[in-house]
Amino acid sequence: MTEKMHDFIAKMPKAELHLHIEGSFEPELMFAIAQRNKVQTKFDSVEAVKEAYNFNNLQDFLDIYYEGAQVLLEEEDFFDLTWAYMQRIHAQNVIHTEIFFDPQTHTDRGVAFAKVIDGISNALHKAKHELGISSRLIMCFLRHLEESEAEKTLEMALPFKDKIYGVGLDSSELGHPPSKFKNVFAKAIEEGFVTVAHAGEEGPAKYIWEALDLLHISRLDHGNRSLDDPKLMERLAAEKMALTVCPLSNLKLCVVDDLKDHPLRKLMQNELKVTVNSDDPSYFGGYMNENFWAITDALDLSKDELYTLSRNAFEASFVSDKRKKEMIELLDNYFA
Ligand code: HPA
Ligand code: ZN
């Protein structure tokens, strides 16, 4: 790519809609917090943490990701983690972000729900005021655990309802279909949460149908496997369902073998509302700019396509119409 294009992407106003806050944990910060909390991990140096980052499927990644999260104990830790991410994306011209967190990864170790949510929320509040970044929080249920566990987590979250906009579904996809969680998602909707779900990353198109019909999702996380099913693509297009696609994640977890074979453009050509996101930037080789650079390079995306991708994210964000309009205006001015 030309230096000009590289720079154009870096400065383009962007929104991120698929980001696991635990996946933004950089090895240096992980190591510092481990020492501060006197927590022993498998890793005895920053280099050892980095060396562990060679995985080639979702489960191998998740094992390391959950190991790293063990060092998070105090409200301050969740604050530091989130604040580091917000500063990074500020430097990349991300003006809105929607953040997943996995409460069960922490509450199952005895960390109070309040510490997790307060630490994250305080950093988001600071970022709004000091950096002008708007945000939403989405609580994910771990799908490798039972639905009854997710129900307990939903109960725990109710006192903090004002800080959580939606619920989602993540972790090991194969063997854990969306249907397993239909009751807890129905309860979440009754409580006023919007719903999203990871589906069609490693799992089949059938899981995407289930996410639509049983979990009543407002956005589809990943959704790469939609391409296997023309009827499904028609449905997604008709509903203007946004897909939160994560190029570098797909490459690292071998969902695609080569970014040149990435389905992003094909999905767009089928009228699907595709967005670009980082997923777990500290583990997968980059934040928003790195993802945009990599996929633009691989598929030779045009400026028109970049505009569509960025605009899709603003349109698909869970914010007020006023904020959406404001963000789209910034984008339009940038392209003008
Ligand atoms: N897929 C499923 N669960 C996850 C992911 C992912 O890409 N990242 C963090 N949890
Ligand atoms: Zn994800």
Coordinates of C-alpha atoms and ligand atoms in Angstrom, one line a residue:
M1 CA 0.0 0.0 0.0
T2 CA 1.2 3.5 -0.6
E3 CA 2.3 5.6 2.3
K4 CA -0.6 8.0 1.5
M5 CA -3.2 5.2 1.8
H6 CA -1.5 4.0 5.0
D7 CA -1.8 7.5 6.5
F8 CA -5.4 7.9 5.1
I9 CA -6.5 4.9 7.1
A10 CA -4.7 5.9 10.2
K11 CA -6.5 9.3 10.3
M12 CA -9.9 8.0 9.2
P13 CA -12.5 8.4 12.0
K14 CA -13.4 4.9 13.1
A15 CA -15.7 2.9 15.4
E16 CA -14.9 -0.4 16.9
L17 CA -17.8 -2.8 17.6
H18 CA -16.0 -6.1 18.5
L19 CA -13.3 -5.8 21.2
H20 CA -12.8 -8.0 24.3
I21 CA -11.3 -5.9 27.0
E22 CA -9.4 -8.9 28.4
G23 CA -8.0 -9.3 24.9
S24 CA -6.4 -5.8 24.9
F25 CA -4.1 -6.9 27.8
E26 CA -0.6 -6.1 26.6
P27 CA 2.2 -8.3 28.1
E28 CA 4.0 -5.4 29.8
L29 CA 0.8 -4.4 31.7
M30 CA -0.1 -8.0 32.4
F31 CA 3.3 -8.5 33.9
A32 CA 3.2 -5.3 35.9
I33 CA -0.2 -6.1 37.4
A34 CA 0.9 -9.7 38.2
Q35 CA 3.8 -8.3 40.2
R36 CA 1.7 -5.6 41.9
N37 CA -0.9 -8.3 42.9
K38 CA 1.8 -10.9 43.7
V39 CA 0.1 -13.4 41.4
Q40 CA 2.1 -16.3 40.0
T41 CA 1.4 -17.1 36.4
K42 CA 2.9 -19.6 34.0
F43 CA 5.0 -16.7 32.7
D44 CA 8.1 -15.5 34.4
S45 CA 8.9 -12.6 32.0
V46 CA 7.3 -10.3 29.4
E47 CA 9.1 -12.3 26.8
A48 CA 7.6 -15.6 28.1
V49 CA 4.1 -14.1 27.8
K50 CA 4.9 -13.0 24.2
E51 CA 6.3 -16.5 23.3
A52 CA 3.1 -18.1 24.5
Y53 CA 1.2 -16.2 21.8
N54 CA 1.5 -18.9 19.2
F55 CA -1.8 -20.7 18.8
N56 CA -3.6 -21.8 15.7
N57 CA -7.2 -22.3 16.7
L58 CA -9.8 -20.6 19.0
Q59 CA -9.4 -23.0 21.9
D60 CA -5.6 -22.7 22.1
F61 CA -5.9 -19.0 22.1
L62 CA -8.7 -19.0 24.8
D63 CA -6.5 -21.1 27.1
I64 CA -3.8 -18.4 27.1
Y65 CA -6.3 -15.6 27.2
Y66 CA -7.9 -17.0 30.4
E67 CA -4.5 -17.6 31.9
G68 CA -3.6 -13.9 31.4
A69 CA -6.8 -12.6 32.9
Q70 CA -6.0 -14.4 36.2
V71 CA -3.8 -11.5 37.3
L72 CA -6.8 -9.1 37.3
L73 CA -8.0 -8.8 40.9
E74 CA -8.7 -5.2 41.9
E75 CA -10.9 -2.4 40.6
E76 CA -7.7 -0.5 39.7
D77 CA -6.5 -3.4 37.5
F78 CA -9.7 -3.3 35.4
F79 CA -9.3 0.5 35.3
D80 CA -5.7 0.3 34.1
L81 CA -6.6 -2.3 31.5
T82 CA -9.4 -0.3 30.0
W83 CA -7.6 3.1 30.2
A84 CA -4.6 1.6 28.3
Y85 CA -7.0 0.4 25.6
M86 CA -8.8 3.8 25.4
Q87 CA -5.5 5.7 25.0
R88 CA -4.3 3.3 22.3
I89 CA -7.5 3.7 20.2
H90 CA -7.5 7.4 20.7
A91 CA -4.1 7.5 19.0
Q92 CA -5.7 5.6 16.1
N93 CA -8.7 8.0 15.6
V94 CA -11.3 5.6 17.0
I95 CA -14.1 7.8 18.2
H96 CA -16.5 5.2 19.5
T97 CA -16.1 1.7 20.9
E98 CA -18.3 -1.1 22.1
I99 CA -16.5 -3.3 24.6
F100 CA -17.1 -6.9 25.6
F101 CA -16.2 -8.1 29.0
D102 CA -16.4 -11.6 30.4
P103 CA -17.6 -11.3 34.0
Q104 CA -17.5 -15.1 34.6
T105 CA -13.7 -15.2 34.0
H106 CA -13.4 -13.0 37.1
T107 CA -16.3 -13.8 39.4
D108 CA -15.5 -17.5 39.2
R109 CA -12.1 -16.6 40.8
G110 CA -13.9 -14.7 43.6
V111 CA -13.5 -11.2 42.2
A112 CA -16.6 -9.1 42.9
F113 CA -18.7 -8.1 39.9
A114 CA -18.6 -4.5 41.3
K115 CA -14.8 -4.3 41.0
V116 CA -14.9 -5.4 37.4
I117 CA -17.7 -3.1 36.3
D118 CA -16.6 -0.1 38.3
G119 CA -13.0 -0.3 37.1
I120 CA -14.0 -0.6 33.4
S121 CA -16.8 2.1 33.7
N122 CA -14.5 4.6 35.4
A123 CA -12.0 4.4 32.6
L124 CA -14.8 4.8 30.0
H125 CA -16.0 7.8 31.8
K126 CA -12.6 9.4 31.9
A127 CA -12.1 8.6 28.2
K128 CA -15.4 10.3 27.4
H129 CA -14.4 13.4 29.2
E130 CA -10.7 13.6 28.4
L131 CA -10.5 11.9 24.9
G132 CA -14.0 12.5 23.6
I133 CA -14.5 8.7 22.9
S134 CA -18.1 7.5 23.4
S135 CA -18.6 3.8 24.4
R136 CA -21.0 1.0 25.3
L137 CA -20.4 -2.0 27.4
I138 CA -21.6 -5.5 26.4
M139 CA -21.4 -8.4 29.0
C140 CA -20.6 -11.7 27.4
F141 CA -21.6 -15.1 28.7
L142 CA -19.0 -17.9 28.4
R143 CA -20.6 -20.5 26.2
H144 CA -18.5 -23.4 27.4
L145 CA -20.2 -23.0 30.8
E146 CA -23.8 -24.0 31.5
E147 CA -26.8 -21.8 30.9
S148 CA -27.6 -21.8 34.6
E149 CA -24.2 -20.1 35.2
A150 CA -25.1 -17.4 32.7
E151 CA -28.4 -16.9 34.5
K152 CA -26.6 -16.3 37.8
T153 CA -24.3 -13.8 36.0
L154 CA -27.3 -12.0 34.6
E155 CA -28.8 -11.7 38.1
M156 CA -25.5 -10.4 39.4
A157 CA -25.5 -7.7 36.6
L158 CA -28.9 -6.3 37.3
P159 CA -27.8 -3.8 40.0
F160 CA -25.4 -2.4 37.4
K161 CA -27.9 -2.3 34.6
D162 CA -27.3 1.4 33.9
K163 CA -23.7 0.6 32.9
I164 CA -24.3 -2.3 30.6
Y165 CA -26.0 -1.9 27.3
G166 CA -26.1 -5.4 25.9
V167 CA -25.3 -9.1 26.4
G168 CA -23.3 -11.3 24.1
L169 CA -22.0 -14.8 23.8
D170 CA -18.3 -15.8 23.4
S171 CA -15.7 -18.4 24.1
S172 CA -15.5 -21.9 22.6
E173 CA -18.0 -22.0 19.8
L174 CA -18.0 -25.6 18.5
G175 CA -20.4 -27.8 20.5
H176 CA -21.9 -24.8 22.3
P177 CA -24.7 -23.6 19.9
P178 CA -26.7 -20.4 20.6
S179 CA -29.7 -22.6 21.4
K180 CA -28.0 -23.6 24.7
F181 CA -28.6 -20.0 25.9
K182 CA -32.1 -19.2 24.6
N183 CA -33.7 -18.8 28.1
V184 CA -31.1 -16.5 29.5
F185 CA -31.1 -14.3 26.4
A186 CA -34.9 -14.1 26.6
K187 CA -34.6 -12.9 30.2
A188 CA -31.9 -10.4 29.2
I189 CA -34.2 -9.0 26.6
E190 CA -37.0 -8.7 29.1
E191 CA -34.6 -6.7 31.3
G192 CA -34.0 -4.3 28.4
F193 CA -30.6 -5.4 27.1
V194 CA -29.9 -5.6 23.4
T195 CA -28.3 -9.0 22.4
V196 CA -25.4 -9.9 20.1
A197 CA -23.6 -13.2 19.7
H198 CA -20.4 -14.7 18.3
A199 CA -21.5 -17.1 15.6
G200 CA -20.1 -18.6 12.4
E201 CA -16.4 -18.0 13.4
E202 CA -15.5 -21.7 13.7
G203 CA -19.1 -22.9 14.0
P204 CA -21.5 -23.6 11.1
A205 CA -24.1 -21.3 9.4
K206 CA -26.7 -23.1 11.5
Y207 CA -25.4 -21.4 14.6
I208 CA -26.1 -18.0 12.9
W209 CA -29.7 -19.0 12.2
E210 CA -30.0 -19.9 15.9
A211 CA -28.5 -16.6 17.0
L212 CA -31.1 -14.7 14.8
D213 CA -34.1 -16.8 15.6
L214 CA -33.5 -17.8 19.3
L215 CA -31.3 -15.1 20.7
H216 CA -32.8 -12.3 18.6
I217 CA -29.5 -10.6 18.1
S218 CA -29.1 -7.0 16.9
R219 CA -25.6 -7.6 15.6
L220 CA -23.7 -10.7 14.5
D221 CA -20.1 -11.1 15.8
H222 CA -17.8 -12.6 13.1
G223 CA -20.4 -14.4 10.9
N224 CA -17.8 -15.4 8.3
R225 CA -19.6 -18.7 7.7
S226 CA -22.7 -16.8 6.4
L227 CA -21.1 -17.3 3.0
D228 CA -21.9 -21.0 3.1
D229 CA -25.6 -20.4 3.0
P230 CA -27.2 -18.1 0.3
K231 CA -30.6 -18.1 2.1
L232 CA -28.9 -16.9 5.3
M233 CA -27.1 -14.1 3.4
E234 CA -30.4 -12.9 2.0
R235 CA -31.9 -12.8 5.4
L236 CA -29.0 -10.9 6.9
A237 CA -29.1 -8.4 4.0
A238 CA -32.8 -7.9 4.3
E239 CA -32.5 -7.3 8.0
K240 CA -29.5 -5.0 7.5
M241 CA -27.8 -7.0 10.1
A242 CA -24.2 -5.8 10.8
L243 CA -21.4 -8.3 11.0
T244 CA -18.4 -7.5 13.2
V245 CA -15.6 -9.0 11.1
C246 CA -12.1 -9.3 12.6
P247 CA -9.4 -9.8 9.9
L248 CA -6.3 -10.3 12.0
S249 CA -8.1 -12.5 14.5
N250 CA -9.3 -14.7 11.6
L251 CA -5.8 -15.0 10.3
K252 CA -4.2 -15.8 13.7
L253 CA -6.9 -18.4 14.6
C254 CA -6.7 -19.9 11.1
V255 CA -10.4 -19.1 10.3
V256 CA -8.7 -18.1 7.0
D257 CA -5.3 -19.3 5.8
D258 CA -4.4 -16.1 4.0
L259 CA -6.0 -12.7 4.3
K260 CA -6.1 -12.7 0.5
D261 CA -8.8 -15.4 0.8
H262 CA -10.7 -13.4 3.5
P263 CA -14.5 -13.3 2.8
L264 CA -14.9 -9.6 3.7
R265 CA -15.3 -8.3 0.1
K266 CA -17.6 -11.2 -0.9
L267 CA -19.8 -10.5 2.2
M268 CA -19.9 -6.8 1.1
Q269 CA -20.8 -7.7 -2.5
N270 CA -23.7 -9.7 -1.1
E271 CA -25.0 -6.5 0.5
L272 CA -24.1 -7.5 4.0
K273 CA -23.3 -4.7 6.4
V274 CA -19.7 -5.5 7.2
T275 CA -17.5 -3.7 9.8
V276 CA -13.8 -4.1 10.6
N277 CA -12.7 -4.8 14.2
S278 CA -9.7 -6.0 16.3
D279 CA -11.3 -8.6 18.6
D280 CA -8.3 -9.2 20.9
P281 CA -5.7 -6.8 19.7
S282 CA -2.9 -7.6 22.1
Y283 CA -3.0 -11.3 21.0
F284 CA -3.7 -11.0 17.3
G285 CA -1.2 -8.4 16.1
G286 CA -3.0 -5.1 16.2
Y287 CA -5.7 -2.6 16.9
M288 CA -8.0 -1.0 14.4
N289 CA -5.4 0.6 12.1
E290 CA -3.4 -2.6 11.8
N291 CA -6.6 -4.5 10.9
F292 CA -7.6 -1.9 8.3
W293 CA -4.1 -1.9 6.9
A294 CA -3.9 -5.6 6.7
I295 CA -7.2 -6.2 5.0
T296 CA -6.8 -3.2 2.7
D297 CA -3.5 -4.6 1.6
A298 CA -4.7 -8.1 1.1
L299 CA -7.8 -7.3 -0.8
D300 CA -6.7 -4.0 -2.4
L301 CA -9.7 -2.2 -0.9
S302 CA -10.7 1.1 -2.5
K303 CA -11.5 4.4 -0.7
D304 CA -15.1 3.8 -1.4
E305 CA -15.0 0.4 0.3
L306 CA -13.2 2.0 3.3
Y307 CA -15.9 4.6 3.5
T308 CA -18.6 1.9 3.5
L309 CA -16.8 -0.1 6.2
S310 CA -16.4 2.8 8.5
R311 CA -19.8 4.2 7.9
N312 CA -21.4 0.8 8.5
A313 CA -19.7 0.7 12.0
F314 CA -21.2 4.1 12.9
E315 CA -24.6 3.1 11.7
A316 CA -24.5 -0.2 13.5
S317 CA -23.4 1.3 16.8
F318 CA -25.7 1.2 19.8
V319 CA -25.8 5.0 20.3
S320 CA -28.3 7.8 19.9
D321 CA -29.2 9.0 16.5
K322 CA -27.7 12.3 17.4
R323 CA -24.3 10.8 18.1
K324 CA -24.5 8.6 15.0
K325 CA -25.2 11.7 12.9
E326 CA -22.3 13.5 14.5
M327 CA -19.9 10.7 13.8
I328 CA -21.1 10.2 10.2
E329 CA -20.6 13.9 9.6
L330 CA -17.0 13.6 10.8
L331 CA -16.5 10.8 8.4
D332 CA -18.1 12.6 5.5
N333 CA -16.0 15.7 6.1
Y334 CA -12.9 13.5 6.2
F335 CA -13.7 12.0 2.8
A336 CA -14.8 15.3 1.3
Ligands
HPA1 N1 -14.2 -15.9 19.8 C1 -14.8 -16.4 20.9 N2 -14.5 -16.0 22.1 C2 -13.6 -15.0 22.3 C3 -13.0 -14.5 21.2 C4 -13.2 -14.9 19.9 O1 -12.7 -14.5 18.9 N3 -12.1 -13.6 21.8 C5 -12.3 -13.6 23.1 N4 -13.2 -14.5 23.4
ZN2 ZN -14.6 -11.9 19.7

